[in-house]
Every structure is written in structure tokens, then in C-alpha cells.
PDB file of C-alpha atoms in Angstrom:
ATOM      1  CA  GLN A   1      58.924 -28.108  11.223  1.00 83.00           C
ATOM      2  CA  LYS A   2      60.774 -27.552   7.962  1.00 89.00           C
ATOM      3  CA  ALA A   3      57.927 -29.096   5.962  1.00 91.00           C
ATOM      4  CA  LEU A   4      55.349 -27.102   7.919  1.00 92.00           C
ATOM      5  CA  SER A   5      57.093 -23.813   7.151  1.00 94.00           C
ATOM      6  CA  ALA A   6      57.361 -24.884   3.492  1.00 95.00           C
ATOM      7  CA  VAL A   7      53.595 -25.452   3.333  1.00 94.00           C
ATOM      8  CA  ARG A   8      53.030 -22.021   4.870  1.00 95.00           C
ATOM      9  CA  ALA A   9      55.319 -20.595   2.160  1.00 96.00           C
ATOM     10  CA  TYR A  10      53.232 -22.348  -0.535  1.00 96.00           C
ATOM     11  CA  LYS A  11      50.111 -20.727   0.877  1.00 96.00           C
ATOM     12  CA  GLN A  12      51.869 -17.338   0.924  1.00 97.00           C
ATOM     13  CA  SER A  13      52.826 -17.851  -2.719  1.00 96.00           C
ATOM     14  CA  VAL A  14      49.125 -18.279  -3.556  1.00 96.00           C
ATOM     15  CA  VAL A  15      48.319 -15.058  -1.660  1.00 97.00           C
ATOM     16  CA  ASP A  16      51.098 -13.277  -3.579  1.00 96.00           C
ATOM     17  CA  MET A  17      49.734 -14.481  -6.934  1.00 96.00           C
ATOM     18  CA  LYS A  18      46.252 -13.270  -5.997  1.00 96.00           C
ATOM     19  CA  ALA A  19      47.717  -9.871  -5.109  1.00 96.00           C
ATOM     20  CA  ALA A  20      49.623  -9.734  -8.399  1.00 95.00           C
ATOM     21  CA  LEU A  21      46.445 -10.444 -10.365  1.00 94.00           C
ATOM     22  CA  SER A  22      44.418  -7.917  -8.411  1.00 94.00           C
ATOM     23  CA  SER A  23      46.940  -5.190  -9.220  1.00 95.00           C
ATOM     24  CA  ASN A  24      47.419  -6.325 -12.846  1.00 93.00           C
ATOM     25  CA  ASP A  25      44.829  -8.691 -14.332  1.00 91.00           C
ATOM     26  CA  GLN A  26      47.308  -9.547 -17.115  1.00 91.00           C
ATOM     27  CA  ALA A  27      50.136 -10.585 -14.758  1.00 92.00           C
ATOM     28  CA  ASP A  28      51.966 -13.700 -15.909  1.00 91.00           C
ATOM     29  CA  ILE A  29      51.890 -16.016 -12.880  1.00 93.00           C
ATOM     30  CA  GLY A  30      52.994 -19.099 -14.830  1.00 92.00           C
ATOM     31  CA  PRO A  31      56.710 -18.786 -13.983  1.00 92.00           C
ATOM     32  CA  LYS A  32      55.864 -18.327 -10.279  1.00 94.00           C
ATOM     33  CA  ILE A  33      53.649 -21.424 -10.334  1.00 94.00           C
ATOM     34  CA  ARG A  34      56.409 -23.521 -11.903  1.00 93.00           C
ATOM     35  CA  LYS A  35      59.078 -22.102  -9.561  1.00 94.00           C
ATOM     36  CA  ASP A  36      57.140 -22.239  -6.289  1.00 94.00           C
ATOM     37  CA  PHE A  37      55.121 -25.423  -6.846  1.00 94.00           C
ATOM     38  CA  ASP A  38      57.561 -28.183  -7.780  1.00 93.00           C
ATOM     39  CA  PHE A  39      55.364 -31.291  -7.546  1.00 89.00           C
ATOM     40  CA  SER A  40      57.987 -33.632  -6.103  1.00 92.00           C
ATOM     41  CA  VAL A  41      59.027 -31.108  -3.435  1.00 94.00           C
ATOM     42  CA  ILE A  42      55.436 -30.306  -2.456  1.00 94.00           C
ATOM     43  CA  ARG A  43      54.528 -33.986  -2.274  1.00 92.00           C
ATOM     44  CA  THR A  44      57.596 -34.656  -0.077  1.00 93.00           C
ATOM     45  CA  ASP A  45      56.724 -31.763   2.269  1.00 93.00           C
ATOM     46  CA  LEU A  46      53.076 -32.769   2.572  1.00 92.00           C
ATOM     47  CA  ASN A  47      53.975 -36.427   3.124  1.00 90.00           C
ATOM     48  CA  ALA A  48      56.532 -35.499   5.801  1.00 91.00           C
ATOM     49  CA  ILE A  49      53.813 -33.730   7.769  1.00 90.00           C
ATOM     50  CA  ASN A  50      51.337 -36.534   7.102  1.00 88.00           C
ATOM     51  CA  ALA A  51      53.744 -39.111   8.518  1.00 88.00           C
ATOM     52  CA  ALA A  52      53.707 -37.290  11.863  1.00 87.00           C
ATOM     53  CA  LEU A  53      49.904 -37.443  12.102  1.00 86.00           C
ATOM     54  CA  ASP A  54      47.853 -40.332  13.472  1.00 86.00           C
ATOM     55  CA  GLU A  55      46.192 -42.762  11.074  1.00 88.00           C
ATOM     56  CA  ASP A  56      42.672 -41.349  11.415  1.00 85.00           C
ATOM     57  CA  THR A  57      43.897 -37.828  10.722  1.00 86.00           C
ATOM     58  CA  GLN A  58      45.870 -39.076   7.723  1.00 87.00           C
ATOM     59  CA  ARG A  59      42.638 -40.246   6.083  1.00 85.00           C
ATOM     60  CA  GLY A  60      41.408 -36.655   6.102  1.00 84.00           C
ATOM     61  CA  THR A  61      44.693 -35.107   5.068  1.00 90.00           C
ATOM     62  CA  ASP A  62      45.252 -37.581   2.206  1.00 91.00           C
ATOM     63  CA  ARG A  63      42.132 -36.191   0.513  1.00 92.00           C
ATOM     64  CA  ILE A  64      43.423 -32.629   0.979  1.00 93.00           C
ATOM     65  CA  VAL A  65      46.876 -33.546  -0.385  1.00 93.00           C
ATOM     66  CA  ARG A  66      45.255 -34.949  -3.538  1.00 93.00           C
ATOM     67  CA  ALA A  67      43.120 -31.799  -3.834  1.00 94.00           C
ATOM     68  CA  ILE A  68      46.182 -29.541  -3.487  1.00 95.00           C
ATOM     69  CA  LEU A  69      48.090 -31.377  -6.216  1.00 94.00           C
ATOM     70  CA  GLN A  70      45.021 -31.351  -8.490  1.00 95.00           C
ATOM     71  CA  ASP A  71      44.431 -27.639  -7.783  1.00 94.00           C
ATOM     72  CA  ILE A  72      48.015 -26.806  -8.767  1.00 95.00           C
ATOM     73  CA  THR A  73      47.679 -28.740 -12.025  1.00 94.00           C
ATOM     74  CA  GLU A  74      44.384 -27.031 -12.848  1.00 94.00           C
ATOM     75  CA  LEU A  75      45.789 -23.617 -11.951  1.00 94.00           C
ATOM     76  CA  GLU A  76      48.724 -24.033 -14.301  1.00 93.00           C
ATOM     77  CA  VAL A  77      46.438 -25.036 -17.174  1.00 93.00           C
ATOM     78  CA  THR A  78      43.866 -22.311 -16.467  1.00 92.00           C
ATOM     79  CA  GLN A  79      46.363 -19.442 -16.285  1.00 92.00           C
ATOM     80  CA  LYS A  80      48.058 -20.167 -19.631  1.00 89.00           C
ATOM     81  CA  GLN A  81      47.781 -17.403 -22.194  1.00 85.00           C
ATOM     82  CA  LYS A  82      48.644 -17.273 -25.862  1.00 85.00           C
ATOM     83  CA  PRO A  83      51.400 -14.727 -26.500  1.00 84.00           C
ATOM     84  CA  GLY A  84      49.960 -11.303 -27.299  1.00 85.00           C
ATOM     85  CA  VAL A  85      46.399 -12.263 -26.336  1.00 87.00           C
ATOM     86  CA  PRO A  86      45.071 -10.506 -23.229  1.00 90.00           C
ATOM     87  CA  ARG A  87      43.448 -12.525 -20.460  1.00 91.00           C
ATOM     88  CA  SER A  88      39.655 -12.302 -20.723  1.00 91.00           C
ATOM     89  CA  GLU A  89      37.448 -11.437 -17.766  1.00 93.00           C
ATOM     90  CA  THR A  90      36.122 -15.019 -17.733  1.00 93.00           C
ATOM     91  CA  ARG A  91      39.619 -16.503 -17.708  1.00 92.00           C
ATOM     92  CA  LEU A  92      40.666 -14.089 -14.953  1.00 93.00           C
ATOM     93  CA  LYS A  93      37.694 -15.196 -12.842  1.00 95.00           C
ATOM     94  CA  ASN A  94      38.598 -18.848 -13.442  1.00 95.00           C
ATOM     95  CA  VAL A  95      42.227 -18.263 -12.415  1.00 95.00           C
ATOM     96  CA  CYS A  96      41.129 -16.372  -9.293  1.00 96.00           C
ATOM     97  CA  ARG A  97      38.678 -19.150  -8.435  1.00 96.00           C
ATOM     98  CA  LYS A  98      41.482 -21.740  -8.729  1.00 96.00           C
ATOM     99  CA  LEU A  99      43.746 -19.619  -6.512  1.00 96.00           C
ATOM    100  CA  ASP A 100      40.974 -19.269  -3.913  1.00 97.00           C
ATOM    101  CA  LYS A 101      40.394 -23.026  -3.947  1.00 96.00           C
ATOM    102  CA  LEU A 102      44.110 -23.728  -3.565  1.00 96.00           C
ATOM    103  CA  GLU A 103      44.423 -21.271  -0.682  1.00 96.00           C
ATOM    104  CA  LYS A 104      41.451 -22.920   1.048  1.00 96.00           C
ATOM    105  CA  SER A 105      43.041 -26.369   0.598  1.00 95.00           C
ATOM    106  CA  PHE A 106      46.295 -25.155   2.163  1.00 95.00           C
ATOM    107  CA  ASP A 107      44.317 -23.626   5.056  1.00 95.00           C
ATOM    108  CA  GLU A 108      42.482 -26.919   5.632  1.00 93.00           C
ATOM    109  CA  TYR A 109      45.734 -28.863   5.548  1.00 93.00           C
ATOM    110  CA  LEU A 110      47.481 -26.468   7.939  1.00 92.00           C
ATOM    111  CA  ALA A 111      44.525 -26.735  10.342  1.00 90.00           C
ATOM    112  CA  PHE A 112      45.265 -30.472  10.665  1.00 84.00           C
ATOM    113  CA  ALA A 113      49.005 -29.891  11.078  1.00 78.00           C
ATOM    114  CA  ASN A 114      48.803 -27.224  13.796  1.00 74.00           C
TER     115      ASN A 114
END
């Protein structure tokens, strides 16, 4: 249950970042990504839920876990900005696309866990 609520909190963090960018397209979400998405903690939470699932279900969720971790890595790289340089419209779209993909991955994972 603790891991399940943690995964829901990760999804909420993604929603919060999307809201921050929609209100300010120059919002710096990097610190939030690093604070909220500690790789070792996320992996532990996802694996704790996975362990409770049957073997066939785990095959499906393993793919989603890998996608989530990859999405987080890509999001962190995509959102980086040089100091004093505003985020371009293209970069903003890329960051939003990564956030949408990550939110979808969390939704898929939570569908298995519920």
C-alpha cells in the first residue's frame, strides 16, 4: 500500500509539473524532477508492487517500469536550459510531450496494480 500511494504521488508530481509549465512556460522543473524522482526510491516502489503481482502480469509491468525510468531520464535531459536562455516553443512542446508520456506510463502501471 505504501508503494502504491508513492506511485500515485509520482503521477501527481507529473500533473503538478504540467500545471506549472502551463501557467509559466519558463518554469524550472529540474529541481522538482530531481527531488520527486529519485531513481533508487522509484525502482524500489515499483518493484515492491511488482512482487505482489502474478508472473504473467509482471511481464507486462516490467515493460512499463522500464518505460517509466527511461521517461524520467529523457524528461530531465529535455527540460534542461542554459542559464539566461528562455525555453523555446519547440523545447516546451518536447518537455510537455515527455510529461504526457510519463503520466500515461504511470496510469498504465496503476491500472495493473489496482
